[in-house]
Amino acid sequence: MFQGFSPRISKNSRLFQIIILFCLGICLLVGCGDAKGTLRARSLQTETSPSSPKDRVTVGTTLKPRTIDPADSYDLAGILVVYNLGETLYSYKLGTTELEPRLAIAMPKISADGLIYRIPLRQGVKFHDGTPFNAAAMVFSLNRFIQNAGEPSFLLSDTIDTVKALGEWEIEITLKKPFSAFPALLAFPGACAVSPQAYEIGEGKFKPESFVGTGPYQLTQFSSDSLHLKAFANYWGEKPKNQGINLQLYPSNPANLFNAFRTQTIDVAYQSLMAQQIKTLKADASQEKYKVIESSGSVINFMALNVQTDALRQVLVRKAIATLIDRKLLIDRILQGQGEALYSMIPLSFSAYQPVFQTKYGDAKGTLRARNLEQAKQWLKEAGFSRENPVKIEVWHSSGSITNSIVAALLKALSKRDLDNAIQFEPNSIAGAAYFKNVSKGLYESSISNWYPDFLDPDNYIFPFLDCAKGSLSKGCEEGGAQNQGSFYYNPKMNQLIDQQRREPDPQKRDAIFAEIQRILAADVPYIPLWQTKDFAFAQQNITGTVINPSQTFPFWTLGKS
């Protein structure tokens, strides 16, 4: 069971403890389910699930795709399917952030000005409908992604100027401006090749429930509660370890997913179980009932500080908040060990990562430097705030996130315990759609959110947060990433460094630029990184080859039955 907070916290904040226990009670009630819920899960399976032959694997998930048209799919549910049905020019070696050619046969040749990319293509590849893959098909696919104007189309339309074929087995892509992370962008699953015979170019012309690509599987069924994939007989590469996948959907119902796995109705459970359910399954796995697969995730949780508000305009206040954060408490007590402390907006899995917030503000572990709470109090005093004259700061989050609700309550309790209540946090929540809309309008003094990257490169954790296309020192960011994420931070030097790393082709020199970016980030504190996720999958004992990629994509073709 979840252990309570230390007596030191409960003594100084009885209200905080009540809030935490109430929220956790909700988590445990939903996560553990009951006998009735278990029977219902079994009943649903009996009614909707097809038989699973020995050579097929059943994967369960709470994710339900809105669409699997690669030009319009922009949620994890759809991307999970597209990744297994299609192929991009480049992808990542399984379980890593290392790029490798896929439908390309080599990394691109780049012009001296960084604008032109020439990419040689793989021969002997066929689409699921028998159409041969070639340069014309790849050009068609990329142009369709851009011109059909689906949700993720901006990823390429903002970057690519033109795409053309150079003969049958090479394409040339001209960028609008240099972008050194472009090959990583081409690994976005939606930028995959699709058959020109099965699709058409035209704004809004999508096929949400069908797919014709070149991947190791082809789609045979799409229904409201399941998708069926079979191994593609004419696949050019290594054949899957199974003959097909039954993807069983439990939309937004982790209790049913949990129960279906424990009753062995499904072979693999992935995305998204609750913390207590994961803890239970990990305990069972330690007794060799199941297999647990754990991986560092790419999703980060952070706090945005609106530097244009009266409460947070002074950097000394922001520095005090950065010092206050107790990540050990967040990880151990709230996440139950299912996360990793993060001291930069760039995750630990990248070589560019620098633990700048740990170096500058310390942490509760004190391995590098212990938190200097007296210094934080002094900063607040210099800013004009104290126990007698506290600064009041609203903390907003989506009402759909129980975790962020507890984090907001934790901040309130920590300030009372560690800063003599010189900062009075006021937790607030609102429905998700309104919350994210209001963040970019500057309605919140501070907010707690998470970030799912579009592609695996440090740039995707820096540019969307710190770049500002239009702004000034007096007005802050009026247009750009900093405005969208709610910090409204503007720094001409930061803009210069971001542009510089985007143009720099040398990886080591790029990392040096990212180091400077992170140093300024820690000094100015428009955001405070909190943690990065850990991803978990659970497999029955007879299942082999379960892999979780840092991008949260999940390869089906490695799964086998012993």
Coordinates of C-alpha atoms in Angstrom, one line a residue:
M1 CA 0.0 0.0 0.0
F2 CA 0.9 3.7 -0.4
Q3 CA 2.9 4.9 2.5
G4 CA 2.0 8.2 4.2
F5 CA 4.1 11.3 4.2
S6 CA 6.7 11.9 6.9
P7 CA 5.5 13.1 10.3
R8 CA 7.3 16.4 9.6
I9 CA 4.9 17.2 6.7
S10 CA 1.8 15.9 8.4
K11 CA 2.5 17.9 11.6
N12 CA 2.8 21.2 9.6
S13 CA 0.1 20.5 7.1
R14 CA -2.8 18.3 8.2
L15 CA -4.9 19.7 5.4
F16 CA -2.3 18.6 2.8
Q17 CA -2.3 15.1 4.1
I18 CA -6.1 14.9 3.9
I19 CA -6.0 16.1 0.3
I20 CA -3.3 13.5 -0.6
L21 CA -5.1 10.6 1.1
F22 CA -8.4 11.6 -0.6
C23 CA -6.8 11.7 -4.0
L24 CA -4.9 8.4 -3.5
G25 CA -8.1 6.8 -2.3
I26 CA -9.7 7.6 -5.6
C27 CA -6.7 6.2 -7.4
L28 CA -6.8 2.9 -5.4
L29 CA -10.6 2.6 -5.9
V30 CA -10.4 2.9 -9.6
G31 CA -7.1 1.0 -10.0
C32 CA -7.9 -2.1 -8.0
G33 CA -11.5 -2.6 -9.3
D34 CA -13.7 -5.2 -7.7
A35 CA -15.1 -8.6 -8.4
K36 CA -18.0 -7.1 -10.3
G37 CA -15.5 -5.2 -12.5
T38 CA -13.5 -8.3 -13.1
L39 CA -16.5 -10.3 -14.2
R40 CA -17.6 -7.5 -16.5
A41 CA -14.1 -7.4 -18.1
R42 CA -14.4 -11.2 -18.7
S43 CA -17.8 -10.8 -20.1
L44 CA -16.7 -8.1 -22.6
Q45 CA -13.9 -10.3 -23.7
T46 CA -16.1 -13.3 -24.3
E47 CA -18.4 -11.2 -26.4
T48 CA -16.0 -9.2 -28.4
S49 CA -12.6 -11.0 -28.6
P50 CA -11.9 -13.4 -31.4
S51 CA -10.1 -16.6 -30.6
S52 CA -6.3 -16.2 -30.4
P53 CA -4.4 -18.9 -32.3
K54 CA -1.1 -20.0 -31.0
D55 CA 0.8 -17.9 -33.5
R56 CA -1.1 -14.7 -32.8
V57 CA -0.5 -12.3 -29.9
T58 CA -3.2 -10.3 -28.1
V59 CA -2.2 -6.8 -26.9
G60 CA -4.5 -4.8 -24.6
T61 CA -4.5 -1.0 -24.3
T62 CA -6.7 1.8 -23.0
L63 CA -5.8 3.8 -26.1
K64 CA -8.4 4.2 -28.8
P65 CA -7.3 5.6 -32.2
R66 CA -9.3 8.6 -33.5
T67 CA -7.8 7.7 -36.9
I68 CA -5.0 5.6 -38.4
D69 CA -4.6 7.8 -41.5
P70 CA -0.9 8.7 -41.1
A71 CA -1.5 12.2 -42.5
D72 CA -4.1 13.0 -39.7
S73 CA -3.1 10.8 -36.8
Y74 CA -1.6 12.9 -33.9
D75 CA -2.3 10.9 -30.8
L76 CA -0.4 8.0 -29.2
A77 CA -3.2 5.6 -29.9
G78 CA -3.1 6.2 -33.7
I79 CA 0.7 6.4 -33.8
L80 CA 1.0 3.1 -32.0
V81 CA -0.9 1.4 -34.9
V82 CA 0.7 3.5 -37.7
Y83 CA 4.2 2.6 -36.4
N84 CA 3.5 -1.1 -36.9
L85 CA 1.7 -0.8 -40.3
G86 CA 3.9 1.7 -42.0
E87 CA 7.6 2.7 -42.5
T88 CA 9.4 6.0 -42.6
L89 CA 12.6 6.9 -44.3
Y90 CA 14.4 6.8 -41.0
S91 CA 13.5 5.2 -37.7
Y92 CA 15.2 4.4 -34.3
K93 CA 17.1 1.3 -33.4
L94 CA 14.8 -0.6 -31.0
G95 CA 14.9 0.7 -27.5
T96 CA 17.2 3.7 -28.3
T97 CA 17.2 7.2 -29.6
E98 CA 19.7 6.3 -32.3
L99 CA 18.5 6.9 -35.9
E100 CA 19.0 4.4 -38.6
P101 CA 17.8 4.1 -42.3
R102 CA 14.5 2.3 -42.9
L103 CA 13.0 3.0 -46.4
A104 CA 16.2 5.0 -47.0
I105 CA 19.4 3.0 -47.4
A106 CA 21.7 5.7 -46.0
M107 CA 21.7 8.9 -44.0
P108 CA 21.1 11.9 -46.2
K109 CA 23.6 13.9 -48.1
I110 CA 23.2 17.5 -47.0
S111 CA 24.2 20.6 -49.0
A112 CA 26.8 23.0 -47.5
D113 CA 24.0 25.6 -46.7
G114 CA 22.0 22.9 -44.8
L115 CA 18.9 23.3 -47.1
I116 CA 19.0 20.4 -49.5
Y117 CA 18.8 16.7 -48.4
R118 CA 19.3 14.0 -50.9
I119 CA 18.1 10.5 -49.7
P120 CA 18.8 7.2 -51.5
L121 CA 15.9 4.7 -51.3
R122 CA 15.5 1.0 -50.7
Q123 CA 14.6 -1.1 -53.7
G124 CA 12.4 -4.2 -53.8
V125 CA 9.8 -2.9 -51.4
K126 CA 6.1 -3.4 -52.0
F127 CA 3.0 -1.8 -50.5
H128 CA 0.3 -4.0 -49.0
D129 CA -1.8 -3.7 -52.2
G130 CA 1.1 -4.9 -54.3
T131 CA 2.1 -1.4 -55.7
P132 CA 5.9 -1.0 -55.9
F133 CA 7.6 1.5 -53.7
N134 CA 9.8 4.0 -55.4
A135 CA 10.8 7.7 -55.3
A136 CA 7.5 8.8 -56.8
A137 CA 5.6 7.0 -54.1
M138 CA 7.7 8.6 -51.4
V139 CA 7.3 12.1 -52.8
F140 CA 3.5 11.4 -53.1
S141 CA 3.4 10.4 -49.4
L142 CA 5.3 13.4 -48.0
N143 CA 3.3 15.8 -50.2
R144 CA 0.0 14.2 -49.1
F145 CA 1.1 14.5 -45.4
I146 CA 1.6 18.3 -46.0
Q147 CA -1.2 19.1 -48.4
N148 CA -4.0 17.1 -46.8
A149 CA -3.6 19.4 -43.8
G150 CA -4.2 16.9 -41.0
E151 CA -3.4 17.6 -37.4
P152 CA 0.3 16.9 -37.6
S153 CA 0.8 18.4 -41.0
F154 CA 2.6 21.5 -39.5
L155 CA 5.6 19.2 -38.6
L156 CA 6.6 19.0 -42.2
S157 CA 4.8 22.1 -43.8
D158 CA 6.7 24.4 -41.4
T159 CA 10.0 22.9 -42.4
I160 CA 9.8 21.6 -46.0
D161 CA 9.8 23.8 -49.1
T162 CA 9.8 21.2 -51.9
V163 CA 10.1 17.4 -52.4
K164 CA 11.0 15.9 -55.7
A165 CA 12.2 12.6 -57.2
L166 CA 15.7 12.3 -58.6
G167 CA 15.2 9.3 -60.8
E168 CA 13.5 6.2 -59.4
W169 CA 15.5 5.6 -56.3
E170 CA 16.4 9.0 -54.8
I171 CA 14.5 12.0 -53.5
E172 CA 15.5 15.5 -52.9
I173 CA 14.0 17.6 -50.1
T174 CA 14.6 21.3 -49.9
L175 CA 14.0 23.0 -46.5
K176 CA 12.7 26.5 -45.9
K177 CA 15.6 27.1 -43.5
P178 CA 18.4 24.8 -42.0
F179 CA 17.2 22.3 -39.4
S180 CA 19.8 19.9 -38.2
A181 CA 17.2 17.7 -36.5
F182 CA 15.4 17.1 -39.8
P183 CA 16.3 13.3 -40.1
A184 CA 14.7 12.8 -36.7
L185 CA 11.6 14.6 -37.9
L186 CA 11.4 12.3 -40.8
A187 CA 11.2 9.4 -38.3
F188 CA 7.8 10.7 -37.1
P189 CA 5.5 7.6 -37.9
G190 CA 3.0 9.7 -39.8
A191 CA 5.6 10.6 -42.4
C192 CA 5.5 7.0 -43.6
A193 CA 5.1 5.8 -47.2
V194 CA 1.5 5.1 -48.3
S195 CA 0.3 3.6 -51.6
P196 CA -0.5 6.2 -54.3
Q197 CA -3.1 3.7 -55.6
A198 CA -5.0 3.7 -52.2
Y199 CA -4.8 7.4 -51.2
E200 CA -5.3 10.8 -52.8
I201 CA -3.9 14.3 -52.2
G202 CA -6.4 16.9 -51.2
E203 CA -7.2 18.9 -48.0
G204 CA -9.3 16.8 -45.7
K205 CA -9.2 13.6 -47.8
F206 CA -8.5 11.0 -45.2
K207 CA -9.1 7.3 -44.6
P208 CA -9.4 7.0 -40.9
E209 CA -10.1 3.2 -40.7
S210 CA -7.9 1.8 -43.4
F211 CA -4.1 1.6 -44.0
V212 CA -2.0 0.6 -47.0
G213 CA 1.7 1.0 -46.3
T214 CA 4.9 -1.1 -46.5
G215 CA 5.2 -2.2 -42.9
P216 CA 5.6 -5.7 -41.5
Y217 CA 1.8 -5.9 -40.9
Q218 CA -1.3 -5.2 -42.9
L219 CA -4.7 -4.2 -41.4
T220 CA -7.5 -6.8 -41.7
Q221 CA -10.1 -5.4 -39.2
F222 CA -10.9 -2.1 -37.6
S223 CA -13.8 -2.0 -35.1
S224 CA -14.8 0.0 -32.1
D225 CA -13.1 -2.3 -29.7
S226 CA -10.4 -4.1 -31.6
L227 CA -8.0 -4.0 -34.5
H228 CA -6.6 -7.1 -36.2
L229 CA -3.2 -7.1 -38.0
K230 CA -1.7 -10.0 -40.0
A231 CA 1.9 -10.5 -41.0
F232 CA 2.5 -9.1 -44.4
A233 CA 3.6 -12.0 -46.6
N234 CA 5.6 -9.8 -49.1
Y235 CA 7.4 -7.7 -46.5
W236 CA 10.9 -6.9 -47.6
G237 CA 12.6 -7.1 -44.2
E238 CA 12.8 -9.6 -41.3
K239 CA 9.5 -11.3 -40.8
P240 CA 7.6 -10.8 -37.5
K241 CA 8.0 -13.3 -34.7
N242 CA 4.2 -13.9 -34.8
Q243 CA 1.6 -14.3 -37.5
G244 CA -0.6 -11.4 -36.4
I245 CA -1.8 -9.1 -33.6
N246 CA -5.2 -8.7 -32.0
L247 CA -5.2 -5.2 -30.5
Q248 CA -7.9 -5.2 -27.8
L249 CA -9.1 -1.8 -26.8
Y250 CA -10.4 -0.8 -23.3
P251 CA -10.9 3.0 -23.9
S252 CA -10.1 5.0 -20.9
N253 CA -10.7 2.0 -18.6
P254 CA -7.5 0.9 -16.9
A255 CA -9.4 -1.3 -14.5
N256 CA -10.7 -3.5 -17.4
L257 CA -7.2 -3.6 -18.9
F258 CA -5.7 -4.6 -15.5
N259 CA -8.3 -7.3 -15.0
A260 CA -8.0 -8.7 -18.5
F261 CA -4.3 -9.1 -18.1
R262 CA -4.5 -10.8 -14.7
T263 CA -7.1 -13.3 -16.0
Q264 CA -4.8 -14.0 -19.0
T265 CA -7.4 -12.8 -21.5
I266 CA -4.7 -10.8 -23.1
D267 CA -1.0 -11.6 -23.6
V268 CA 0.5 -8.1 -23.2
A269 CA -0.8 -4.9 -21.4
Y270 CA 0.6 -1.6 -22.6
Q271 CA -0.7 2.0 -22.0
S272 CA -2.1 3.0 -19.7
L273 CA -2.3 1.4 -16.3
M274 CA -2.6 3.4 -13.1
A275 CA 0.3 3.7 -10.6
Q276 CA -1.3 1.3 -8.0
Q277 CA -2.0 -1.3 -10.8
I278 CA 1.6 -1.1 -12.0
K279 CA 2.8 -1.5 -8.4
T280 CA 0.6 -4.6 -8.0
L281 CA 1.7 -6.2 -11.3
K282 CA 5.4 -5.5 -10.5
A283 CA 5.0 -7.3 -7.2
D284 CA 3.4 -10.3 -9.0
A285 CA 6.2 -10.2 -11.6
S286 CA 8.7 -10.6 -8.8
Q287 CA 7.0 -13.9 -8.0
E288 CA 7.4 -14.9 -11.6
K289 CA 3.7 -14.6 -12.4
Y290 CA 4.3 -12.2 -15.2
K291 CA 7.1 -10.4 -17.0
V292 CA 7.6 -6.6 -16.4
I293 CA 9.3 -4.4 -19.0
E294 CA 10.4 -1.0 -17.8
S295 CA 11.9 1.8 -19.9
S296 CA 12.8 5.4 -19.5
G297 CA 10.1 7.4 -21.2
S298 CA 10.2 10.5 -23.3
V299 CA 7.4 12.4 -21.6
I300 CA 8.3 15.1 -19.2
N301 CA 6.3 16.9 -16.5
F302 CA 7.0 20.5 -15.8
M303 CA 5.8 23.7 -14.1
A304 CA 5.5 26.8 -16.3
L305 CA 5.9 30.2 -14.6
N306 CA 4.3 33.2 -16.3
V307 CA 7.1 35.7 -16.1
Q308 CA 4.7 38.5 -17.1
T309 CA 2.5 38.3 -14.0
D310 CA 3.1 40.5 -11.0
A311 CA 3.7 37.5 -8.7
L312 CA 6.4 35.9 -10.9
R313 CA 7.9 38.9 -12.7
Q314 CA 10.8 38.9 -10.2
V315 CA 13.4 36.1 -11.0
L316 CA 14.2 35.9 -7.3
V317 CA 10.7 34.5 -6.6
R318 CA 11.1 32.0 -9.5
K319 CA 14.5 30.9 -8.1
A320 CA 12.9 30.3 -4.6
I321 CA 10.3 28.0 -6.2
A322 CA 13.0 26.1 -8.1
T323 CA 14.8 25.6 -4.7
L324 CA 11.6 24.5 -3.0
I325 CA 10.9 21.5 -5.4
D326 CA 11.5 18.2 -3.7
R327 CA 11.7 15.7 -6.6
K328 CA 12.5 12.8 -4.3
L329 CA 9.2 13.3 -2.6
L330 CA 7.4 13.5 -5.9
I331 CA 8.9 10.3 -7.2
D332 CA 8.7 8.2 -4.1
R333 CA 5.4 9.3 -2.6
I334 CA 3.3 10.4 -5.5
L335 CA 4.6 8.4 -8.4
Q336 CA 5.5 5.4 -6.3
G337 CA 8.9 5.2 -7.9
Q338 CA 7.4 5.2 -11.4
G339 CA 9.3 8.2 -12.7
E340 CA 12.8 9.7 -12.8
A341 CA 13.8 13.1 -11.3
L342 CA 14.4 15.6 -14.1
Y343 CA 16.7 18.6 -13.7
S344 CA 16.4 20.0 -17.2
M345 CA 13.7 20.3 -19.9
I346 CA 15.8 17.9 -22.0
P347 CA 15.4 14.2 -20.8
L348 CA 18.2 12.1 -19.4
S349 CA 18.3 9.8 -22.5
F350 CA 20.0 12.5 -24.6
S351 CA 23.7 13.3 -24.6
A352 CA 22.8 17.0 -24.4
Y353 CA 21.2 16.6 -21.0
Q354 CA 22.7 18.7 -18.2
P355 CA 21.3 18.5 -14.7
V356 CA 21.3 22.3 -14.4
F357 CA 18.5 22.7 -11.8
Q358 CA 20.2 20.2 -9.5
T359 CA 23.6 22.0 -9.9
K360 CA 22.1 25.4 -9.3
Y361 CA 19.3 24.7 -6.8
G362 CA 20.2 21.4 -5.2
D363 CA 17.7 18.6 -4.3
A364 CA 16.5 16.7 -1.3
K365 CA 19.0 13.8 -1.9
G366 CA 21.9 16.2 -1.7
T367 CA 24.1 14.0 -3.9
L368 CA 25.4 17.1 -5.8
R369 CA 24.1 19.9 -3.6
A370 CA 21.4 20.0 -0.9
R371 CA 18.6 22.4 -1.3
N372 CA 19.5 25.8 0.3
L373 CA 16.2 26.8 1.8
E374 CA 17.7 29.6 3.8
Q375 CA 18.9 31.1 0.4
A376 CA 15.4 30.7 -1.0
K377 CA 14.0 32.6 2.0
Q378 CA 16.6 35.3 1.5
W379 CA 15.6 35.7 -2.2
L380 CA 12.0 36.1 -1.2
K381 CA 12.9 38.6 1.4
E382 CA 14.9 40.6 -1.2
A383 CA 11.8 40.5 -3.4
G384 CA 9.7 41.9 -0.6
F385 CA 8.0 38.7 0.6
S386 CA 7.9 36.9 3.9
R387 CA 5.6 35.0 6.3
E388 CA 4.0 38.3 7.2
N389 CA 3.7 39.5 3.6
P390 CA 3.5 36.3 1.4
V391 CA 3.3 36.2 -2.3
K392 CA 0.2 34.5 -3.6
I393 CA 0.5 32.3 -6.7
E394 CA -2.2 30.4 -8.4
V395 CA -1.2 26.9 -9.7
W396 CA -3.4 25.6 -12.4
H397 CA -3.7 22.1 -13.9
S398 CA -6.1 20.0 -16.0
S399 CA -8.9 18.6 -13.8
G400 CA -8.3 15.2 -15.6
S401 CA -4.9 14.8 -13.9
I402 CA -5.1 13.4 -10.4
T403 CA -1.3 13.4 -10.3
N404 CA -0.9 17.1 -11.1
S405 CA -3.7 17.8 -8.5
I406 CA -1.5 16.1 -5.8
V407 CA 1.6 18.0 -7.0
A408 CA -0.2 21.3 -6.6
A409 CA -1.2 20.4 -3.1
L410 CA 2.3 19.3 -2.4
L411 CA 3.7 22.7 -3.4
K412 CA 1.3 24.3 -1.0
A413 CA 2.4 22.0 1.9
L414 CA 6.1 22.3 1.1
S415 CA 6.0 26.1 1.1
K416 CA 4.3 26.0 4.6
R417 CA 6.9 23.6 5.8
D418 CA 10.1 24.8 4.2
L419 CA 9.6 28.5 3.4
D420 CA 7.5 29.7 6.4
N421 CA 4.6 30.0 4.0
A422 CA 6.2 33.1 2.4
I423 CA 4.8 31.7 -0.9
Q424 CA 1.1 30.8 -0.7
F425 CA 0.2 28.5 -3.6
E426 CA -3.5 28.3 -4.5
P427 CA -4.3 25.1 -6.5
N428 CA -6.9 25.4 -9.2
S429 CA -8.2 23.1 -11.9
I430 CA -10.3 23.3 -15.0
A431 CA -11.4 20.9 -17.8
G432 CA -8.5 19.9 -20.1
A433 CA -9.7 21.6 -23.3
A434 CA -10.2 24.9 -21.5
Y435 CA -7.0 24.5 -19.5
F436 CA -4.7 24.2 -22.5
K437 CA -6.5 27.0 -24.3
N438 CA -6.1 29.4 -21.3
V439 CA -2.4 28.6 -20.8
S440 CA -1.5 30.3 -24.1
K441 CA -3.7 33.2 -23.3
G442 CA -1.7 34.1 -20.2
L443 CA -4.6 33.6 -17.8
Y444 CA -2.5 31.5 -15.3
E445 CA 0.3 32.7 -13.1
S446 CA 1.7 29.1 -13.1
S447 CA 0.6 25.8 -14.5
I448 CA 1.6 22.1 -14.3
S449 CA 1.6 20.1 -17.5
N450 CA 3.3 17.3 -19.4
W451 CA 4.9 17.2 -22.8
Y452 CA 4.8 14.4 -25.4
P453 CA 7.5 15.0 -28.0
D454 CA 6.8 14.9 -31.7
F455 CA 10.2 13.5 -32.5
L456 CA 13.3 12.4 -30.5
D457 CA 15.7 15.3 -30.5
P458 CA 16.7 17.7 -27.8
D459 CA 15.3 20.5 -30.0
N460 CA 11.8 19.2 -29.4
Y461 CA 12.2 20.0 -25.7
I462 CA 13.7 23.4 -26.2
F463 CA 12.2 25.1 -29.3
P464 CA 8.5 24.6 -28.3
F465 CA 9.1 26.1 -24.9
L466 CA 11.7 28.8 -25.2
D467 CA 11.7 30.1 -28.7
C468 CA 9.8 33.4 -29.3
A469 CA 9.0 34.6 -32.9
K470 CA 7.7 37.9 -31.7
G471 CA 8.3 39.7 -28.4
S472 CA 10.2 42.2 -26.4
L473 CA 11.8 42.5 -23.0
S474 CA 9.0 44.7 -21.8
K475 CA 6.0 42.8 -23.1
G476 CA 7.5 39.3 -23.1
C477 CA 6.7 36.7 -25.7
E478 CA 3.7 37.6 -27.8
E479 CA 4.0 34.8 -30.4
G480 CA 6.0 31.5 -30.3
G481 CA 6.7 28.5 -28.1
A482 CA 7.1 30.5 -24.9
Q483 CA 3.7 32.0 -25.4
N484 CA 2.1 28.7 -26.3
Q485 CA 3.4 27.0 -23.1
G486 CA 2.4 29.7 -20.8
S487 CA 5.7 31.2 -19.6
F488 CA 5.7 34.2 -22.0
Y489 CA 9.5 34.3 -21.7
Y490 CA 11.5 36.4 -24.0
N491 CA 15.3 36.4 -24.3
P492 CA 17.1 37.5 -27.5
K493 CA 20.2 35.5 -26.5
M494 CA 18.0 32.3 -26.1
N495 CA 16.5 32.9 -29.5
Q496 CA 19.9 33.2 -31.0
L497 CA 21.2 30.0 -29.4
I498 CA 18.1 28.0 -30.5
D499 CA 18.6 29.1 -34.1
Q500 CA 22.3 28.3 -33.8
Q501 CA 21.8 24.7 -32.7
R502 CA 19.2 24.2 -35.4
R503 CA 21.8 25.2 -38.0
E504 CA 24.7 23.3 -36.5
P505 CA 25.4 19.9 -38.2
D506 CA 28.1 18.7 -35.8
P507 CA 26.5 16.7 -32.8
Q508 CA 29.2 17.7 -30.3
K509 CA 29.0 21.4 -31.1
R510 CA 25.2 21.1 -30.9
D511 CA 25.5 19.6 -27.4
A512 CA 27.7 22.5 -26.4
I513 CA 25.1 25.0 -27.5
F514 CA 22.4 23.0 -25.7
A515 CA 24.5 23.2 -22.6
E516 CA 24.5 27.0 -22.7
I517 CA 20.7 27.0 -23.4
Q518 CA 20.1 24.9 -20.3
R519 CA 22.4 27.2 -18.2
I520 CA 20.3 30.2 -19.1
L521 CA 17.1 28.2 -18.6
A522 CA 18.2 27.5 -15.0
A523 CA 19.2 31.1 -14.4
D524 CA 16.0 32.6 -15.7
V525 CA 13.5 29.9 -14.5
P526 CA 10.6 30.3 -16.9
Y527 CA 10.0 26.6 -16.4
I528 CA 10.8 24.1 -13.7
P529 CA 11.3 20.5 -14.8
L530 CA 9.8 18.0 -12.4
W531 CA 10.2 14.4 -13.7
Q532 CA 10.2 12.3 -16.8
T533 CA 8.1 9.2 -17.1
K534 CA 8.9 5.6 -16.9
D535 CA 7.0 3.4 -19.3
F536 CA 5.8 -0.1 -18.4
A537 CA 4.5 -3.1 -20.3
F538 CA 3.5 -6.4 -18.8
A539 CA 3.6 -9.8 -20.6
Q540 CA 2.5 -13.3 -19.7
Q541 CA 5.3 -15.7 -19.0
N542 CA 5.1 -17.4 -22.4
I543 CA 5.6 -14.1 -24.3
T544 CA 9.0 -13.1 -25.6
G545 CA 10.5 -10.1 -27.3
T546 CA 8.7 -7.2 -25.6
V547 CA 10.4 -3.9 -26.3
I548 CA 9.4 -0.3 -25.4
N549 CA 10.9 2.5 -27.4
P550 CA 11.8 5.8 -25.8
S551 CA 9.3 7.4 -28.2
Q552 CA 6.6 5.2 -26.6
T553 CA 6.1 3.4 -29.9
F554 CA 5.8 -0.3 -29.3
P555 CA 7.0 -2.8 -31.9
F556 CA 4.6 -5.7 -32.4
W557 CA 6.8 -7.7 -34.7
T558 CA 9.3 -8.7 -31.9
L559 CA 6.6 -10.4 -29.9
G560 CA 6.5 -14.2 -29.9
K561 CA 5.1 -17.1 -27.9
S562 CA 7.4 -19.7 -26.4

